[in-house]
mmCIF file of C-alpha atoms and ligand atoms in Angstrom:
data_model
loop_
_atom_site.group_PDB
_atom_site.id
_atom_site.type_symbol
_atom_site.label_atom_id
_atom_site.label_comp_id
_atom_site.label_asym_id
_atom_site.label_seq_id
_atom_site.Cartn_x
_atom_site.Cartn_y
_atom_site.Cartn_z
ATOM 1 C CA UNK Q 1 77.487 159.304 102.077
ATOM 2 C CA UNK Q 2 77.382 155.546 101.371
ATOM 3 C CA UNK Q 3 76.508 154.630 98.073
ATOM 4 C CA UNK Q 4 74.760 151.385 96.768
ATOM 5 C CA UNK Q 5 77.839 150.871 95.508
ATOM 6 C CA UNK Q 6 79.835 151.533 97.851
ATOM 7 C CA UNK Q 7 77.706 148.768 100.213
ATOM 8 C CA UNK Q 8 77.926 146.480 97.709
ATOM 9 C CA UNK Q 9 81.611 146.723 97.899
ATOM 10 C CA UNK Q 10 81.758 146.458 101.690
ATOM 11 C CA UNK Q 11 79.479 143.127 101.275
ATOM 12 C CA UNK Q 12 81.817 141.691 99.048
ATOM 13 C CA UNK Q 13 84.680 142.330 101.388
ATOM 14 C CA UNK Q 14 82.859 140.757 104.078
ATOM 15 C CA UNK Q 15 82.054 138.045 102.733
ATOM 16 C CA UNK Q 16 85.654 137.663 101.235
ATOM 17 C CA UNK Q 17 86.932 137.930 105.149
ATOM 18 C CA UNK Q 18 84.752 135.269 106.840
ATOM 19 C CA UNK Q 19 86.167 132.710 104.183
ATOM 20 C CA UNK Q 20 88.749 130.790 106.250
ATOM 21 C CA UNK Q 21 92.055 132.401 104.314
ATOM 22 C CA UNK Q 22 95.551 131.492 105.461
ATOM 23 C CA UNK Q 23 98.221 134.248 107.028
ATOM 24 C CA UNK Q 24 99.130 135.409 103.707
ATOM 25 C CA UNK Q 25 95.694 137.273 102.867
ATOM 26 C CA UNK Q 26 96.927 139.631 105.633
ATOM 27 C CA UNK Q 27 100.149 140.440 103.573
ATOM 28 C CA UNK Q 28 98.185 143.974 101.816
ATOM 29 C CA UNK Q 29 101.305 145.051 100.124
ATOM 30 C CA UNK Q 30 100.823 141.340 97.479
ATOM 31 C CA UNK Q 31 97.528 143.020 96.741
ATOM 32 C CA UNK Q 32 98.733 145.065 93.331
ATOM 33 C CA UNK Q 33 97.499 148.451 93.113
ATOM 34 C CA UNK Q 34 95.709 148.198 90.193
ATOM 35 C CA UNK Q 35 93.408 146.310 91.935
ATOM 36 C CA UNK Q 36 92.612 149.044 94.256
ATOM 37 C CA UNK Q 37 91.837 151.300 92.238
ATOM 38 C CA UNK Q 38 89.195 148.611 90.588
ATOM 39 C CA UNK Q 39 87.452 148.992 93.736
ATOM 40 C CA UNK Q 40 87.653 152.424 94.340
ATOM 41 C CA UNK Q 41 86.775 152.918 90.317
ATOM 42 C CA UNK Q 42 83.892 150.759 91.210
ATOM 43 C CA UNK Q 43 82.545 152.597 93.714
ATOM 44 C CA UNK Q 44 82.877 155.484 91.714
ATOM 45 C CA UNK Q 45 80.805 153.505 88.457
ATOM 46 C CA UNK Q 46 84.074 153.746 86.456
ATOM 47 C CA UNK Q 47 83.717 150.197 86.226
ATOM 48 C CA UNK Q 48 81.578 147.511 85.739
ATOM 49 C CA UNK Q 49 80.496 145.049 88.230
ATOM 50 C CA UNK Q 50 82.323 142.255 86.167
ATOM 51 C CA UNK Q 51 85.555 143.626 85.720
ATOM 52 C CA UNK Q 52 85.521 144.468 89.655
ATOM 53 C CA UNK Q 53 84.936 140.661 90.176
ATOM 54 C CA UNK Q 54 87.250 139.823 87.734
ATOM 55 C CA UNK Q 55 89.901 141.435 90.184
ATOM 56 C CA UNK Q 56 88.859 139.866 93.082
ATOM 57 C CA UNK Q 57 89.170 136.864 91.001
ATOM 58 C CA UNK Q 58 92.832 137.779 89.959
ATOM 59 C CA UNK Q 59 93.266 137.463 93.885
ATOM 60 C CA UNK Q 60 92.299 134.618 94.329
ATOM 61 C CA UNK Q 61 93.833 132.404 91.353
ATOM 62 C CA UNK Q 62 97.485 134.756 92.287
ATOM 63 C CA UNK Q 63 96.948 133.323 95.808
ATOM 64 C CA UNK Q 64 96.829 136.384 96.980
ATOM 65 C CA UNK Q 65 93.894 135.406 98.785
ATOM 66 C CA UNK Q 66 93.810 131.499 99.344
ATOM 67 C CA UNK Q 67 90.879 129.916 100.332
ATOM 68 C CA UNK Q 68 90.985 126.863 102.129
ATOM 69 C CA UNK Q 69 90.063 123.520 100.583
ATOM 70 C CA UNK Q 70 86.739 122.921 100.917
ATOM 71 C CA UNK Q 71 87.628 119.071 99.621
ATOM 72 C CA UNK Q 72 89.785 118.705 102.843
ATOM 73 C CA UNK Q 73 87.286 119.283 104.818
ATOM 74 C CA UNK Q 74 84.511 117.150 103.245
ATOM 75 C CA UNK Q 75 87.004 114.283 103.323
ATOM 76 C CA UNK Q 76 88.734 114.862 106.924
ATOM 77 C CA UNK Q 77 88.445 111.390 108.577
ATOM 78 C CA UNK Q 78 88.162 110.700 112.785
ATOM 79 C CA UNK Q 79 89.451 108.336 114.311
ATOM 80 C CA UNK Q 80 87.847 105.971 117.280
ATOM 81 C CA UNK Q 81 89.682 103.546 119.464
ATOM 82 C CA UNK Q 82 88.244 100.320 121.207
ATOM 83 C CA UNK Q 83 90.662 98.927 124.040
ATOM 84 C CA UNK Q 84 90.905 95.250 124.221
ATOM 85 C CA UNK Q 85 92.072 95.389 128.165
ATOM 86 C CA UNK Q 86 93.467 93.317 130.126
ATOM 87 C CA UNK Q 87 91.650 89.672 130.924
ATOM 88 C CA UNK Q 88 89.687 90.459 127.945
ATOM 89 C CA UNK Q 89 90.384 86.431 127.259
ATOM 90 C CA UNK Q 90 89.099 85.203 130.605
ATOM 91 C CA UNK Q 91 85.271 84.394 129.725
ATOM 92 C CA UNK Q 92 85.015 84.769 133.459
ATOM 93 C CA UNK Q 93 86.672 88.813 133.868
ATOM 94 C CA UNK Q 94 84.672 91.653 132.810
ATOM 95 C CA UNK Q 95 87.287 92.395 130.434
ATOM 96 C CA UNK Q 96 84.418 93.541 127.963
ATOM 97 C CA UNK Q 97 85.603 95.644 124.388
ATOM 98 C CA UNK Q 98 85.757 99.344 125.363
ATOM 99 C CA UNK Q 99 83.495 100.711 124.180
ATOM 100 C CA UNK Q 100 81.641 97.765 124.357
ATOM 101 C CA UNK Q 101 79.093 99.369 121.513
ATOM 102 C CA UNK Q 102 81.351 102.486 120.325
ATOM 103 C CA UNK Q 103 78.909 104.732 118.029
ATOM 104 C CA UNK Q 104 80.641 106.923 115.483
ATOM 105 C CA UNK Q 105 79.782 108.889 112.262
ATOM 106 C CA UNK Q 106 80.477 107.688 108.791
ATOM 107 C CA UNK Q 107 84.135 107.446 107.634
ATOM 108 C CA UNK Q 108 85.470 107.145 111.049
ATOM 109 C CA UNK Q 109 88.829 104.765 111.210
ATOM 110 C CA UNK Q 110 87.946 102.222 113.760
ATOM 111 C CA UNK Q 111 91.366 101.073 115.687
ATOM 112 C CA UNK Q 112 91.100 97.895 117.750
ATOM 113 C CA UNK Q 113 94.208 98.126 120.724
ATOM 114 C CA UNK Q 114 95.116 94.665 122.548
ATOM 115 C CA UNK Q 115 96.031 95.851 125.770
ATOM 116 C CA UNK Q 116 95.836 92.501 126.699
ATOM 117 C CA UNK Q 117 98.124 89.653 127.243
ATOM 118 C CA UNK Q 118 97.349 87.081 125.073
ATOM 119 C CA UNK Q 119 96.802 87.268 121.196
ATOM 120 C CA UNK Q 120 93.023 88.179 119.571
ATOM 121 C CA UNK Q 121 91.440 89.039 116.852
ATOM 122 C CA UNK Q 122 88.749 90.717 115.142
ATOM 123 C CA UNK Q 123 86.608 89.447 113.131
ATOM 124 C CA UNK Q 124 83.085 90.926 111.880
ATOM 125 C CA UNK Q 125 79.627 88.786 111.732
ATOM 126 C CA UNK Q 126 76.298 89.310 111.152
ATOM 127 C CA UNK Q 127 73.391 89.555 114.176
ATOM 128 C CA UNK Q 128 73.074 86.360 114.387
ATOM 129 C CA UNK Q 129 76.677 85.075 114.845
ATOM 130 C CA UNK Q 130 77.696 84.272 111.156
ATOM 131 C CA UNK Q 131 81.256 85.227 109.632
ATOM 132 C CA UNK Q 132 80.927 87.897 107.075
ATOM 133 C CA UNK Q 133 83.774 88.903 105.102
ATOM 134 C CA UNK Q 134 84.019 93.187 105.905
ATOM 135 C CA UNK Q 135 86.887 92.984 107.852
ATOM 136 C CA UNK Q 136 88.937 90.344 109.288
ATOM 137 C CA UNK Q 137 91.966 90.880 111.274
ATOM 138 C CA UNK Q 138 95.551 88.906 111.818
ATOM 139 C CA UNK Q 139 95.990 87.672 115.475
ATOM 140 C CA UNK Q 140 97.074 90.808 117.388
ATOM 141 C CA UNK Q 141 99.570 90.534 119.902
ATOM 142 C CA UNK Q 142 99.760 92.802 122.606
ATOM 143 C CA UNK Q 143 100.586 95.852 121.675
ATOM 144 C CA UNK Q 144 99.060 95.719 118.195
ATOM 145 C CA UNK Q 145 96.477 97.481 116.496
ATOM 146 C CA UNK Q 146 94.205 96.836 113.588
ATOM 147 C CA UNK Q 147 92.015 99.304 111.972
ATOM 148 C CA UNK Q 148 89.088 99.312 109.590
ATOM 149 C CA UNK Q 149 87.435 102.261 107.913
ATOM 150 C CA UNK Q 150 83.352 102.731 108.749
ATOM 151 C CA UNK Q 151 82.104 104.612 105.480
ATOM 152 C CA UNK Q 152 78.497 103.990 105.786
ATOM 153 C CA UNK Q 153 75.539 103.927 108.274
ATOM 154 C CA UNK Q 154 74.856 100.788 109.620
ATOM 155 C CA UNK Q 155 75.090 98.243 113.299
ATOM 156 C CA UNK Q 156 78.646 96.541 112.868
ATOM 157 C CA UNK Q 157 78.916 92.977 115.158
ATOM 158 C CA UNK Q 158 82.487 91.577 115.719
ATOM 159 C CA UNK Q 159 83.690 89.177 117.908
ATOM 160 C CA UNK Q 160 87.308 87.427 118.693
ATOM 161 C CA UNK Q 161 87.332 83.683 117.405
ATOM 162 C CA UNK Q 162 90.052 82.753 119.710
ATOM 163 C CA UNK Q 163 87.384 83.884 122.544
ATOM 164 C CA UNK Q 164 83.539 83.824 120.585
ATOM 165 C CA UNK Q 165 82.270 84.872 123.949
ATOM 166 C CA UNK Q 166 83.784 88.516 123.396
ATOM 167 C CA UNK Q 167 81.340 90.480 120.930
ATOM 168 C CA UNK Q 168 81.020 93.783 120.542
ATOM 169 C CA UNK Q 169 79.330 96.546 118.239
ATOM 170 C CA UNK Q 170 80.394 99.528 116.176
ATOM 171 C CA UNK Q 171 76.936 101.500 115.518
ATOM 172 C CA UNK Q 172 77.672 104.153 112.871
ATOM 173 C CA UNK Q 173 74.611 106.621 112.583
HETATM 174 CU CU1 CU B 1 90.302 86.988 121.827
#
C-alpha cells in the first residue's frame, strides 16, 4: 500500500531526476547510507519532513548530486556570421552582405568574414546614413573577421566606408 508519504517521497525523487545532473548522480554507492535510511525512516514517519530534505540537501552541497548551472545557461551566447563575398567591392556585382539583413536574438556575437579580395570595414550608422559610434571596425583584409556583441533589441545599420554603397542590417528581436 502506498502511503502519502511514501508518494511524497516518489515526487521528490522525480523531480530530483528530471533536473539535468551530470554522470556522477548515477554513481549510488557515493550516496551514504545514512541517507537511505532518512528516506525509508521518512516514509515510515520516523522523521520529519525537514530533516528528510535536509539529506537530500547533504546531496546536493557533497556533489553527490550536481545540478547543472542554471547561470550557464542564462548567459550561453550564439554566434551569427555575415559573409562579405567575393566582389562585395564592385558597386556593380551583387556581392550584397550575407545575410543581407541577418535577424538574431539578444546577446548573439555578430562575426563579419571578408571573403573578399580587397580590404573593408564595418562601420555602424543610424537610418539615415550618419556614423554612430557602437561599433567600428579596423580595415579587414581577407581572411579577417571582426565581431561585435548584440545585447539588446533593436534594427542595427552598417555599412563599409571604403564602399558606402554596401549597407546592411542586423535586426535583433
Ligand atoms: Cu568595403
Amino acid at each position: 500500500m502506498v502511503t502519502g508519504k511514501n508518494t511524497y517521497i516518489l515526487a521528490i525523487i522525480s523531480s530530483i531526476l528530471l533536473i539535468p545532473v551530470s554522470a556522477d548522480m548515477a554513481n549510488a554507492e557515493s550516496v551514504p547510507e545514512w541517507i537511505k535510511n532518512n528516506a525509508l525512516w521518512y516514509g515510515q514517519g520516523i522523521i520529519s519532513e525537514t530533516e528528510f530534505l535536509n539529506a537530500i540537501k547533504f546531496l546536493i552541497e557533497n556533489d553527490i548530486i550536481v545540478l547543472e548551472n542554471p547561470q550557464e545557461v542564462i548567459t550561453q551566447v550564439t554566434e551569427a556570421v555575415i559573409l562579405i563575398p567575393n566582389g562585395n567591392f564592385d558597386v556593380t556585382s551583387a556581392g550584397f552582405y550575407t545575410p543581407l539583413n541577418l535577424e538574431i536574438p539578444p546577446d548573439t556575437i555578430v562575426i563579419w568574414a571578408n571573403e573578399d579580395s580587397v580590404p573593408h570595414n564595418i562601420q555602424s550608422q543610424d537610418e539615415f546614413g550618419k556614423i554612430t559610434d557602437l561599433f567600428n571596425s579596423p580595415p579587414l583584409n581577407t581572411g579577417d573577421r571582426f565581431e561585435f556583441t548584440f545585447e539588446e533589441e533593436g534594427v542595427y545599420n552598417y555599412y563599409c566606408s571604403f564602399h558606402p554603397w554596401r549597407v546592411g542590417l542586423v535586426t535583433v528581436k
